[in-house]
Amino acid sequence: MDISVSFSKTRPPPFSPSLCRQLSLRPNTPQLLRFSRNNGTFRRKPPPTISRPNKLAVTAIQISNLSENEDDFVLEDVPHLTDFLPNLPSYPNPLQKSQGYSIVKKTFVSPEDVVAENVVIQKGSPRGVHFRRTGPREKVYFKPEEVRACIVTCGGLCPGINTVIREIVCGLNNMYDVEDILGIEGGYKGFYSKNTMMLTPKVVNHIHKCGGTFLRTSRGGHDTHKIVDNIEDRGINQVYIIGGDGTHKGAALIYEEVKKRGLQVSVAGIPKTIDNDIAVIDKSFGFDTAVEEAQRAINAAHVEVESVENGVGIVKLMGRYSGFIAMYATLASRDVDCCLIPESPFYLEGRGGLFEFIEQRLKENGHLVIVVAEGAGQEYIAAEVHAADKKDASGNKLLLDIGPWLSDKIKDHFTMSRKMAVNMKYIGYTSFCLLWSWL
Ligand SMILES: Nc1ncnc2c1ncn2[C@@H]1O[C@H](COP(=O)(O)OP(=O)(O)O)[C@@H](O)[C@H]1O
Ligand SMILES: O=P(O)(O)OC[C@H]1O[C@](O)(COP(=O)(O)O)[C@@H](O)[C@@H]1O
């Protein structure tokens, strides 16, 4: 997805000086920057494409399979129960008679609906990758009274998880007449190490007002066989899994095992990332809250540095591999002079470097605010710190802390090399936004 960004006339572009140079942007002039969102964590590397003779492939195929037809239409599809249970009976969607759901033409998503990855294409160029559209179908493959659903939340937190849990429970119950819904506690390992809890609309009525996850979460502990044994033993036939890319790798393994055992069990993944770095979907839940909460940190830094001589404020925001929170917070704020993100390398010394930019802004304006996404500049710290390659319980690399490192570097450079006193103000990681519950 492309995001067009316009800068005001009065402020320099809030991106790193080196990024400006790469893009031939001149500070202090209105600019238009095209930023390509191309490293979504849920995007899979395309395997070799499979030719398909039909115009629009509608048969569900394996996850990560690609189908391509003669006019370069590529469908990257998700698997369906009928792939391995072809004779499954289907039933009219209960929504058809639901009072809370008005039945109008095109209420249901056609099985042939797809969403294009690229909005802009040229005449004669390949039509590119497409994904199956989600939404209610006219037919379903479960009778409501036979459904035993479960919900599990795994991996990192994100604002809005409780709202999603509540909507699944209320949607299943009020719209699909499902009454048997279990909560799995504490992530994947909860399947085999904890008791379940019954989830009803009443139980989840107020949870959207709280942050975190009502079902609790964990990292590590994904044991496919134990999880699927447990699903079988409990008679669960719909599994709703809320989590990030690690969680979805685990969900894909659960699906494979379910398929191997020939179970009539649907596995649905609900993508959770505070970073909004998933291609195709409009926005990931939690992102807006993170950007909004970041304003408080940026405002605080701005107030501090404006009140002193040569004030330099650094605000570190979330973003391991993507700078969307930092970039959107920067653009929303208008108080940020420079934004450092993992996608755009920067350097400190010399022409076009960060130090030169800071000095220029201090001369012009007497203070500046830098926003840095936590994944930016990792290569510099790693080169200096020689830290052990530490990982969390799920195997994710733990980041080195860019905030204090950058703060020290700036202070040392100006006080020692430039003999200039600077007033540093550092505001760290804004994980407090995770405590909030709105979307
Ligand atoms: N490659 C994988 N295969 C199976 N399970 C995985 C894999 N990667 C992560 N998981 C499991 O998914 C859960 C969440 O993963 P994690 O990376 O911590 O968070 P996130 O889903 O937010 O990326 C953990 O229980 C972890 O064991
Ligand atoms: O401190 P933790 O729990 O590892 O999480 C922090 C990091 O997780 C991320 O939010 C990504 O996780 P999600 O995509 O699962 O939300 C990073 O951008 C963030 O900085």
CSV table of C-alpha atoms and ligand atoms in Angstrom, one decimal:
chain,number,residue,atom,x,y,z
A,1,MET,CA,0.0,0.0,0.0
A,2,ASP,CA,1.3,3.5,-0.8
A,3,ILE,CA,0.9,6.3,1.6
A,4,SER,CA,1.2,9.9,0.3
A,5,VAL,CA,2.5,12.4,2.8
A,6,SER,CA,2.6,16.1,2.4
A,7,PHE,CA,4.8,18.4,4.5
A,8,SER,CA,4.0,21.9,5.7
A,9,LYS,CA,5.8,24.9,4.3
A,10,THR,CA,7.2,26.0,7.6
A,11,ARG,CA,8.9,22.9,9.0
A,12,PRO,CA,11.6,20.8,7.6
A,13,PRO,CA,10.6,17.3,6.6
A,14,PRO,CA,10.3,15.2,9.7
A,15,PHE,CA,12.4,12.3,8.3
A,16,SER,CA,16.0,11.5,8.7
A,17,PRO,CA,18.4,13.7,6.8
A,18,SER,CA,19.9,10.7,5.0
A,19,LEU,CA,16.4,9.6,3.9
A,20,CYS,CA,15.8,13.1,2.6
A,21,ARG,CA,19.0,12.9,0.6
A,22,GLN,CA,18.2,9.5,-0.8
A,23,LEU,CA,14.8,10.9,-1.9
A,24,SER,CA,16.2,14.2,-3.0
A,25,LEU,CA,14.0,16.1,-0.6
A,26,ARG,CA,15.1,19.6,0.4
A,27,PRO,CA,14.5,20.7,4.0
A,28,ASN,CA,12.2,23.6,4.5
A,29,THR,CA,10.2,23.1,1.3
A,30,PRO,CA,6.9,21.4,1.0
A,31,GLN,CA,7.5,17.8,-0.1
A,32,LEU,CA,5.7,14.8,-1.3
A,33,LEU,CA,7.1,11.5,-0.2
A,34,ARG,CA,5.8,8.1,-1.4
A,35,PHE,CA,6.4,5.5,1.2
A,36,SER,CA,6.0,1.9,0.2
A,37,ARG,CA,4.5,-0.5,2.7
A,38,ASN,CA,6.1,-3.6,1.4
A,39,ASN,CA,7.3,-5.7,4.2
A,40,GLY,CA,4.1,-6.8,5.9
A,41,THR,CA,4.8,-9.5,8.5
A,42,PHE,CA,2.0,-11.6,7.2
A,43,ARG,CA,3.2,-11.6,3.6
A,44,ARG,CA,4.6,-14.9,2.6
A,45,LYS,CA,7.4,-15.3,0.1
A,46,PRO,CA,5.6,-16.4,-3.1
A,47,PRO,CA,6.4,-20.0,-3.9
A,48,PRO,CA,6.6,-21.0,-7.5
A,49,THR,CA,3.3,-20.1,-9.2
A,50,ILE,CA,0.8,-22.7,-10.5
A,51,SER,CA,-0.9,-22.1,-13.8
A,52,ARG,CA,-4.7,-22.2,-13.7
A,53,PRO,CA,-6.8,-22.3,-16.8
A,54,ASN,CA,-9.9,-20.6,-15.3
A,55,LYS,CA,-10.3,-16.8,-15.2
A,56,LEU,CA,-10.9,-16.6,-11.5
A,57,ALA,CA,-9.8,-19.4,-9.3
A,58,VAL,CA,-12.5,-20.1,-6.8
A,59,THR,CA,-11.5,-23.5,-5.5
A,60,ALA,CA,-9.8,-23.1,-2.1
A,61,ILE,CA,-6.2,-24.2,-2.1
A,62,GLN,CA,-3.4,-24.6,0.4
A,63,ILE,CA,-2.0,-21.7,2.4
A,64,SER,CA,0.9,-20.2,0.5
A,65,ASN,CA,-0.1,-21.7,-2.8
A,66,LEU,CA,-0.4,-19.3,-5.6
A,67,SER,CA,-2.6,-19.8,-8.6
A,68,GLU,CA,-2.0,-17.8,-11.7
A,69,ASN,CA,-4.1,-17.7,-14.9
A,70,GLU,CA,-3.3,-16.6,-18.4
A,71,ASP,CA,-3.8,-12.9,-17.7
A,72,ASP,CA,-1.5,-12.9,-14.7
A,73,PHE,CA,-4.1,-13.0,-12.1
A,74,VAL,CA,-2.6,-14.5,-9.0
A,75,LEU,CA,-4.7,-15.8,-6.1
A,76,GLU,CA,-2.9,-16.4,-2.8
A,77,ASP,CA,-5.6,-18.4,-1.1
A,78,VAL,CA,-6.4,-19.9,2.3
A,79,PRO,CA,-7.4,-23.5,2.8
A,80,HIS,CA,-11.0,-24.6,3.4
A,81,LEU,CA,-12.5,-27.6,5.2
A,82,THR,CA,-13.9,-28.9,2.0
A,83,ASP,CA,-10.4,-29.3,0.6
A,84,PHE,CA,-10.0,-32.4,2.6
A,85,LEU,CA,-13.6,-33.1,3.5
A,86,PRO,CA,-15.2,-32.7,0.1
A,87,ASN,CA,-18.6,-34.2,1.0
A,88,LEU,CA,-19.3,-31.8,4.0
A,89,PRO,CA,-23.0,-30.8,4.0
A,90,SER,CA,-23.6,-27.1,4.1
A,91,TYR,CA,-26.5,-25.1,5.7
A,92,PRO,CA,-28.0,-21.6,5.1
A,93,ASN,CA,-26.2,-19.0,7.1
A,94,PRO,CA,-28.2,-18.3,10.3
A,95,LEU,CA,-27.7,-14.6,9.5
A,96,GLN,CA,-30.4,-15.0,6.9
A,97,LYS,CA,-33.0,-15.1,9.6
A,98,SER,CA,-31.2,-13.0,12.2
A,99,GLN,CA,-33.2,-10.0,13.5
A,100,GLY,CA,-30.1,-8.1,14.2
A,101,TYR,CA,-28.8,-8.4,10.6
A,102,SER,CA,-30.8,-6.8,7.8
A,103,ILE,CA,-30.9,-9.0,4.8
A,104,VAL,CA,-30.4,-7.0,1.7
A,105,LYS,CA,-28.9,-7.9,-1.7
A,106,LYS,CA,-25.2,-8.5,-1.5
A,107,THR,CA,-25.2,-9.0,2.2
A,108,PHE,CA,-23.1,-12.0,1.8
A,109,VAL,CA,-19.6,-12.1,0.5
A,110,SER,CA,-19.4,-14.0,-2.8
A,111,PRO,CA,-16.9,-16.9,-2.7
A,112,GLU,CA,-15.4,-15.4,-5.8
A,113,ASP,CA,-14.7,-12.0,-4.2
A,114,VAL,CA,-11.0,-11.2,-3.9
A,115,VAL,CA,-8.9,-8.2,-2.8
A,116,ALA,CA,-6.1,-6.9,-4.9
A,117,GLU,CA,-2.7,-6.3,-3.3
A,118,ASN,CA,-1.9,-3.4,-5.5
A,119,VAL,CA,-4.5,-0.8,-6.2
A,120,VAL,CA,-2.5,0.8,-9.0
A,121,ILE,CA,-1.4,-1.2,-12.0
A,122,GLN,CA,-0.5,-0.3,-15.5
A,123,LYS,CA,-2.2,-1.5,-18.7
A,124,GLY,CA,-0.4,-4.6,-19.9
A,125,SER,CA,1.4,-5.2,-16.6
A,126,PRO,CA,0.6,-8.3,-14.5
A,127,ARG,CA,-2.6,-8.0,-12.4
A,128,GLY,CA,-0.6,-9.2,-9.5
A,129,VAL,CA,-1.4,-11.0,-6.2
A,130,HIS,CA,-5.0,-11.2,-4.9
A,131,PHE,CA,-6.3,-12.5,-1.6
A,132,ARG,CA,-9.7,-14.2,-0.8
A,133,ARG,CA,-12.1,-11.7,0.7
A,134,THR,CA,-13.4,-12.4,4.2
A,135,GLY,CA,-16.9,-11.9,5.4
A,136,PRO,CA,-20.2,-13.9,5.9
A,137,ARG,CA,-21.0,-16.4,3.2
A,138,GLU,CA,-24.4,-17.6,2.2
A,139,LYS,CA,-23.6,-21.1,3.2
A,140,VAL,CA,-22.0,-22.4,6.4
A,141,TYR,CA,-20.6,-25.8,7.3
A,142,PHE,CA,-21.7,-26.1,10.9
A,143,LYS,CA,-25.2,-26.3,12.5
A,144,PRO,CA,-25.2,-23.8,15.4
A,145,GLU,CA,-26.2,-26.4,18.0
A,146,GLU,CA,-23.2,-28.5,17.0
A,147,VAL,CA,-20.6,-25.8,17.3
A,148,ARG,CA,-18.1,-25.8,20.2
A,149,ALA,CA,-15.9,-22.8,19.6
A,150,CYS,CA,-12.7,-21.7,21.4
A,151,ILE,CA,-10.7,-18.5,21.5
A,152,VAL,CA,-7.0,-18.1,22.3
A,153,THR,CA,-4.8,-15.1,22.4
A,154,CYS,CA,-1.0,-15.5,21.9
A,155,GLY,CA,2.2,-13.5,21.7
A,156,GLY,CA,2.6,-9.8,22.4
A,157,LEU,CA,-0.2,-7.4,23.6
A,158,CYS,CA,-1.9,-4.8,21.5
A,159,PRO,CA,-4.8,-2.4,22.4
A,160,GLY,CA,-8.1,-3.7,21.4
A,161,ILE,CA,-7.6,-7.5,21.9
A,162,ASN,CA,-10.5,-7.6,24.5
A,163,THR,CA,-12.8,-5.8,22.0
A,164,VAL,CA,-12.0,-8.5,19.4
A,165,ILE,CA,-12.6,-11.3,22.0
A,166,ARG,CA,-15.9,-9.7,22.9
A,167,GLU,CA,-17.0,-9.3,19.3
A,168,ILE,CA,-16.3,-13.0,18.5
A,169,VAL,CA,-18.3,-14.1,21.5
A,170,CYS,CA,-21.2,-11.7,20.8
A,171,GLY,CA,-21.1,-12.3,17.1
A,172,LEU,CA,-21.2,-16.1,17.5
A,173,ASN,CA,-23.9,-16.0,20.1
A,174,ASN,CA,-26.2,-13.2,18.8
A,175,MET,CA,-25.8,-13.6,15.1
A,176,TYR,CA,-24.9,-17.3,14.7
A,177,ASP,CA,-26.9,-18.8,17.6
A,178,VAL,CA,-23.8,-20.5,19.0
A,179,GLU,CA,-23.9,-21.0,22.8
A,180,ASP,CA,-20.8,-23.2,23.5
A,181,ILE,CA,-17.8,-21.0,23.5
A,182,LEU,CA,-14.6,-21.7,25.5
A,183,GLY,CA,-11.8,-19.4,26.4
A,184,ILE,CA,-8.3,-20.9,26.4
A,185,GLU,CA,-6.2,-19.2,29.0
A,186,GLY,CA,-2.6,-18.1,28.6
A,187,GLY,CA,-1.8,-18.6,24.9
A,188,TYR,CA,-1.1,-21.9,23.1
A,189,LYS,CA,0.2,-23.7,26.2
A,190,GLY,CA,-3.2,-23.1,27.8
A,191,PHE,CA,-4.7,-25.8,25.6
A,192,TYR,CA,-2.9,-28.5,27.4
A,193,SER,CA,-1.9,-26.9,30.8
A,194,LYS,CA,-5.0,-25.0,32.0
A,195,ASN,CA,-8.7,-25.4,32.4
A,196,THR,CA,-11.0,-23.7,29.9
A,197,MET,CA,-13.5,-21.0,30.9
A,198,MET,CA,-17.0,-20.6,29.4
A,199,LEU,CA,-17.5,-17.4,27.4
A,200,THR,CA,-20.9,-15.8,27.1
A,201,PRO,CA,-22.0,-12.3,26.1
A,202,LYS,CA,-22.5,-11.6,29.8
A,203,VAL,CA,-19.0,-12.8,30.8
A,204,VAL,CA,-17.4,-10.6,28.2
A,205,ASN,CA,-19.8,-7.6,28.5
A,206,HIS,CA,-17.3,-5.2,30.1
A,207,ILE,CA,-13.9,-6.5,28.9
A,208,HIS,CA,-13.5,-4.0,26.1
A,209,LYS,CA,-13.1,-1.3,28.7
A,210,CYS,CA,-9.9,-3.0,30.0
A,211,GLY,CA,-6.4,-3.2,28.4
A,212,GLY,CA,-4.4,-6.4,27.9
A,213,THR,CA,-6.1,-9.7,27.2
A,214,PHE,CA,-8.9,-11.1,29.3
A,215,LEU,CA,-7.7,-14.6,28.3
A,216,ARG,CA,-4.1,-13.8,29.1
A,217,THR,CA,-1.2,-14.6,26.8
A,218,SER,CA,2.2,-16.3,26.6
A,219,ARG,CA,5.2,-16.8,24.3
A,220,GLY,CA,6.6,-20.2,23.4
A,221,GLY,CA,4.9,-23.5,24.3
A,222,HIS,CA,3.5,-24.3,20.9
A,223,ASP,CA,3.2,-28.1,20.8
A,224,THR,CA,1.1,-29.0,17.8
A,225,HIS,CA,0.2,-32.5,18.8
A,226,LYS,CA,-0.7,-31.7,22.3
A,227,ILE,CA,-2.9,-28.8,21.1
A,228,VAL,CA,-4.7,-30.8,18.5
A,229,ASP,CA,-5.1,-33.8,20.9
A,230,ASN,CA,-6.8,-31.3,23.3
A,231,ILE,CA,-9.0,-29.9,20.6
A,232,GLU,CA,-10.1,-33.4,19.8
A,233,ASP,CA,-10.6,-34.4,23.4
A,234,ARG,CA,-12.7,-31.4,24.2
A,235,GLY,CA,-14.8,-31.7,21.0
A,236,ILE,CA,-13.9,-28.2,19.8
A,237,ASN,CA,-14.7,-27.7,16.2
A,238,GLN,CA,-14.0,-23.9,15.7
A,239,VAL,CA,-10.7,-22.4,16.8
A,240,TYR,CA,-10.3,-18.6,16.8
A,241,ILE,CA,-6.6,-17.6,17.2
A,242,ILE,CA,-5.7,-14.0,17.9
A,243,GLY,CA,-2.0,-13.1,17.5
A,244,GLY,CA,0.9,-11.9,15.4
A,245,ASP,CA,3.1,-13.6,12.8
A,246,GLY,CA,4.5,-16.2,15.2
A,247,THR,CA,1.0,-17.1,16.3
A,248,HIS,CA,-0.1,-17.5,12.7
A,249,LYS,CA,2.8,-19.8,12.0
A,250,GLY,CA,1.5,-21.9,14.9
A,251,ALA,CA,-2.1,-21.7,13.6
A,252,ALA,CA,-0.9,-23.0,10.2
A,253,LEU,CA,0.7,-26.0,11.9
A,254,ILE,CA,-2.5,-26.7,13.8
A,255,TYR,CA,-4.5,-26.6,10.6
A,256,GLU,CA,-2.0,-29.0,8.9
A,257,GLU,CA,-2.4,-31.4,11.8
A,258,VAL,CA,-6.2,-31.1,11.8
A,259,LYS,CA,-6.2,-31.8,8.1
A,260,LYS,CA,-3.9,-34.8,8.6
A,261,ARG,CA,-6.3,-36.3,11.1
A,262,GLY,CA,-9.3,-35.4,8.9
A,263,LEU,CA,-11.1,-33.5,11.7
A,264,GLN,CA,-14.0,-31.2,11.0
A,265,VAL,CA,-12.3,-28.3,12.8
A,266,SER,CA,-12.1,-24.8,11.4
A,267,VAL,CA,-9.0,-22.8,12.3
A,268,ALA,CA,-9.3,-19.0,12.0
A,269,GLY,CA,-6.5,-16.6,12.5
A,270,ILE,CA,-7.2,-13.0,13.5
A,271,PRO,CA,-4.1,-10.9,12.7
A,272,LYS,CA,-2.9,-8.8,15.6
A,273,THR,CA,-0.1,-6.3,15.2
A,274,ILE,CA,0.2,-2.9,16.8
A,275,ASP,CA,2.6,-2.0,13.9
A,276,ASN,CA,0.0,-1.9,11.1
A,277,ASP,CA,2.5,-3.6,8.8
A,278,ILE,CA,0.2,-6.0,7.1
A,279,ALA,CA,-0.4,-5.6,3.4
A,280,VAL,CA,-4.0,-5.6,2.1
A,281,ILE,CA,-6.0,-5.1,5.3
A,282,ASP,CA,-7.2,-1.5,5.9
A,283,LYS,CA,-5.7,-1.1,9.4
A,284,SER,CA,-4.6,-3.5,12.1
A,285,PHE,CA,-6.4,-3.0,15.5
A,286,GLY,CA,-4.4,-1.2,18.1
A,287,PHE,CA,-2.4,1.0,15.7
A,288,ASP,CA,-4.6,4.1,16.1
A,289,THR,CA,-4.4,3.9,19.9
A,290,ALA,CA,-0.6,3.6,19.7
A,291,VAL,CA,-0.3,6.6,17.5
A,292,GLU,CA,-2.7,8.6,19.6
A,293,GLU,CA,-0.9,7.7,22.8
A,294,ALA,CA,2.4,8.6,21.3
A,295,GLN,CA,1.2,12.2,21.0
A,296,ARG,CA,1.4,12.5,24.7
A,297,ALA,CA,5.0,11.5,24.8
A,298,ILE,CA,5.9,13.8,21.9
A,299,ASN,CA,4.0,16.7,23.5
A,300,ALA,CA,5.8,16.2,26.7
A,301,ALA,CA,9.2,16.1,25.0
A,302,HIS,CA,8.3,19.2,23.0
A,303,VAL,CA,7.3,21.2,26.1
A,304,GLU,CA,10.5,20.2,27.8
A,305,VAL,CA,12.9,21.1,25.0
A,306,GLU,CA,11.1,24.4,24.2
A,307,SER,CA,11.7,25.5,27.7
A,308,VAL,CA,15.5,25.2,27.7
A,309,GLU,CA,18.4,26.3,25.7
A,310,ASN,CA,19.5,23.9,23.0
A,311,GLY,CA,16.9,21.3,24.0
A,312,VAL,CA,17.1,18.0,22.3
A,313,GLY,CA,14.2,15.6,22.9
A,314,ILE,CA,14.2,12.0,21.9
A,315,VAL,CA,11.0,9.9,22.0
A,316,LYS,CA,11.4,6.2,21.4
A,317,LEU,CA,8.2,4.5,20.1
A,318,MET,CA,7.3,1.0,19.2
A,319,GLY,CA,8.3,-0.6,16.0
A,320,ARG,CA,10.7,-3.5,15.8
A,321,TYR,CA,10.8,-3.8,12.0
A,322,SER,CA,8.5,-1.1,10.9
A,323,GLY,CA,8.2,2.6,11.4
A,324,PHE,CA,4.5,3.2,10.9
A,325,ILE,CA,3.7,4.1,14.5
A,326,ALA,CA,6.7,6.5,14.5
A,327,MET,CA,5.9,8.0,11.1
A,328,TYR,CA,2.1,8.5,11.7
A,329,ALA,CA,2.8,9.9,15.2
A,330,THR,CA,5.3,12.3,13.7
A,331,LEU,CA,3.0,13.5,11.0
A,332,ALA,CA,0.1,13.9,13.3
A,333,SER,CA,2.1,15.9,15.8
A,334,ARG,CA,3.9,18.5,13.7
A,335,ASP,CA,6.3,19.1,16.6
A,336,VAL,CA,8.8,16.5,15.4
A,337,ASP,CA,11.8,17.5,13.5
A,338,CYS,CA,13.2,14.2,12.6
A,339,CYS,CA,11.9,10.6,12.5
A,340,LEU,CA,14.2,7.6,12.4
A,341,ILE,CA,12.6,4.3,11.3
A,342,PRO,CA,14.0,0.8,10.7
A,343,GLU,CA,13.2,0.9,7.0
A,344,SER,CA,15.5,3.9,6.3
A,345,PRO,CA,19.1,3.7,7.4
A,346,PHE,CA,20.6,6.8,8.9
A,347,TYR,CA,24.1,7.9,9.9
A,348,LEU,CA,25.4,10.2,12.6
A,349,GLU,CA,28.6,11.9,11.4
A,350,GLY,CA,29.5,14.0,8.3
A,351,ARG,CA,27.5,15.7,5.6
A,352,GLY,CA,23.8,14.8,5.6
A,353,GLY,CA,24.2,13.0,9.0
A,354,LEU,CA,22.0,13.3,12.0
A,355,PHE,CA,24.5,15.5,14.0
A,356,GLU,CA,24.7,18.0,11.2
A,357,PHE,CA,20.9,18.2,11.0
A,358,ILE,CA,20.6,18.6,14.8
A,359,GLU,CA,23.1,21.5,14.8
A,360,GLN,CA,21.3,23.2,12.0
A,361,ARG,CA,18.0,22.9,13.7
A,362,LEU,CA,19.4,24.2,17.1
A,363,LYS,CA,20.8,27.2,15.3
A,364,GLU,CA,17.6,27.9,13.5
A,365,ASN,CA,15.1,27.0,16.2
A,366,GLY,CA,16.9,26.5,19.5
A,367,HIS,CA,15.4,23.1,20.1
A,368,LEU,CA,14.3,19.9,18.3
A,369,VAL,CA,12.4,16.7,18.8
A,370,ILE,CA,13.5,13.4,17.4
A,371,VAL,CA,11.2,10.4,17.2
A,372,VAL,CA,12.9,7.0,16.9
A,373,ALA,CA,11.2,3.7,16.3
A,374,GLU,CA,12.8,1.1,18.5
A,375,GLY,CA,14.1,-1.0,15.6
A,376,ALA,CA,16.0,1.9,14.0
A,377,GLY,CA,19.8,1.9,14.0
A,378,GLN,CA,20.2,-1.5,15.5
A,379,GLU,CA,23.3,-2.2,13.4
A,380,TYR,CA,25.2,0.7,15.1
A,381,ILE,CA,24.5,-0.4,18.6
A,382,ALA,CA,25.2,-4.1,17.8
A,383,ALA,CA,28.6,-3.0,16.4
A,384,GLU,CA,29.5,-1.2,19.6
A,385,VAL,CA,27.8,-3.2,22.3
A,386,HIS,CA,28.7,-6.8,21.2
A,387,ALA,CA,25.7,-8.0,23.0
A,388,ALA,CA,24.8,-11.7,23.0
A,389,ASP,CA,22.1,-12.6,20.5
A,390,LYS,CA,19.3,-12.8,23.0
A,391,LYS,CA,15.8,-14.2,22.1
A,392,ASP,CA,12.5,-14.4,23.8
A,393,ALA,CA,10.6,-17.6,24.6
A,394,SER,CA,9.1,-17.6,21.1
A,395,GLY,CA,12.5,-17.2,19.4
A,396,ASN,CA,12.1,-13.5,18.5
A,397,LYS,CA,15.4,-11.5,18.6
A,398,LEU,CA,15.5,-9.1,21.5
A,399,LEU,CA,16.4,-5.6,20.5
A,400,LEU,CA,19.2,-3.4,21.8
A,401,ASP,CA,18.0,-0.1,23.2
A,402,ILE,CA,18.4,2.7,20.7
A,403,GLY,CA,17.0,5.4,22.9
A,404,PRO,CA,19.7,5.8,25.6
A,405,TRP,CA,22.4,4.9,23.0
A,406,LEU,CA,21.3,7.7,20.7
A,407,SER,CA,20.9,10.1,23.6
A,408,ASP,CA,24.4,9.5,24.8
A,409,LYS,CA,25.9,9.8,21.3
A,410,ILE,CA,24.3,13.2,20.7
A,411,LYS,CA,25.3,14.5,24.1
A,412,ASP,CA,28.9,13.3,23.7
A,413,HIS,CA,29.2,14.7,20.2
A,414,PHE,CA,27.9,18.2,21.1
A,415,THR,CA,29.6,18.6,24.4
A,416,MET,CA,33.0,17.0,23.5
A,417,SER,CA,33.5,17.6,19.7
A,418,ARG,CA,31.4,20.8,19.2
A,419,LYS,CA,31.9,22.3,22.7
A,420,MET,CA,28.2,23.1,22.7
A,421,ALA,CA,26.0,22.5,25.7
A,422,VAL,CA,22.8,20.6,24.9
A,423,ASN,CA,19.9,19.8,27.2
A,424,MET,CA,18.9,16.2,26.5
A,425,LYS,CA,15.4,14.9,27.3
A,426,TYR,CA,14.7,11.2,26.7
A,427,ILE,CA,11.3,9.6,26.8
A,428,GLY,CA,11.3,5.8,26.5
A,429,TYR,CA,9.2,3.1,25.2
A,430,THR,CA,5.5,3.9,25.2
A,431,SER,CA,4.2,0.5,26.1
A,432,PHE,CA,1.7,2.3,28.3
A,433,CYS,CA,-0.4,2.4,25.2
A,434,LEU,CA,-0.9,-1.3,25.6
A,435,LEU,CA,-2.8,-0.7,28.8
A,436,TRP,CA,-5.5,1.1,26.9
A,437,SER,CA,-8.4,-0.9,25.4
A,438,TRP,CA,-9.8,1.0,22.5
A,439,LEU,CA,-9.1,0.1,18.9
B,1,LIG,N1,7.4,-20.9,13.8
B,1,LIG,C1,6.5,-21.2,14.7
B,1,LIG,N2,5.9,-22.3,14.7
B,1,LIG,C2,4.9,-22.6,15.7
B,1,LIG,N3,4.6,-21.8,16.7
B,1,LIG,C3,5.2,-20.6,16.7
B,1,LIG,C4,6.2,-20.2,15.8
B,1,LIG,N4,6.6,-19.0,16.1
B,1,LIG,C5,5.9,-18.6,17.2
B,1,LIG,N5,5.0,-19.6,17.6
B,1,LIG,C6,4.2,-19.5,18.7
B,1,LIG,O1,3.2,-18.5,18.6
B,1,LIG,C7,3.0,-17.8,19.9
B,1,LIG,C8,3.2,-16.4,19.7
B,1,LIG,O2,4.4,-16.1,19.0
B,1,LIG,P1,5.2,-14.7,19.3
B,1,LIG,O3,6.3,-14.7,18.2
B,1,LIG,O4,5.7,-14.7,20.7
B,1,LIG,O5,4.2,-13.5,19.1
B,1,LIG,P2,3.4,-12.9,17.9
B,1,LIG,O6,2.4,-13.9,17.4
B,1,LIG,O7,2.9,-11.7,18.4
B,1,LIG,O8,4.4,-12.7,16.8
B,1,LIG,C9,4.0,-18.5,20.8
B,1,LIG,O9,3.2,-19.4,21.7
B,1,LIG,C10,5.0,-19.2,20.0
B,1,LIG,O10,5.4,-20.4,20.5
B,2,LIG,O1,8.3,-5.6,24.1
B,2,LIG,P1,7.6,-6.7,23.3
B,2,LIG,O2,6.4,-7.3,24.1
B,2,LIG,O3,8.5,-7.7,22.8
B,2,LIG,O4,6.9,-6.0,22.1
B,2,LIG,C1,7.4,-4.9,21.5
B,2,LIG,C2,7.4,-5.0,20.0
B,2,LIG,O5,6.4,-5.8,19.5
B,2,LIG,C3,5.9,-5.1,18.4
B,2,LIG,O6,4.8,-4.3,18.8
B,2,LIG,C4,5.5,-6.0,17.3
B,2,LIG,O7,4.5,-6.9,17.8
B,2,LIG,P2,3.1,-7.2,17.2
B,2,LIG,O8,3.3,-7.0,15.7
B,2,LIG,O9,2.8,-8.6,17.6
B,2,LIG,O10,2.1,-6.2,17.8
B,2,LIG,C5,7.0,-4.2,18.0
B,2,LIG,O11,6.9,-3.3,17.0
B,2,LIG,C6,7.2,-3.7,19.3
B,2,LIG,O12,8.1,-2.7,19.4
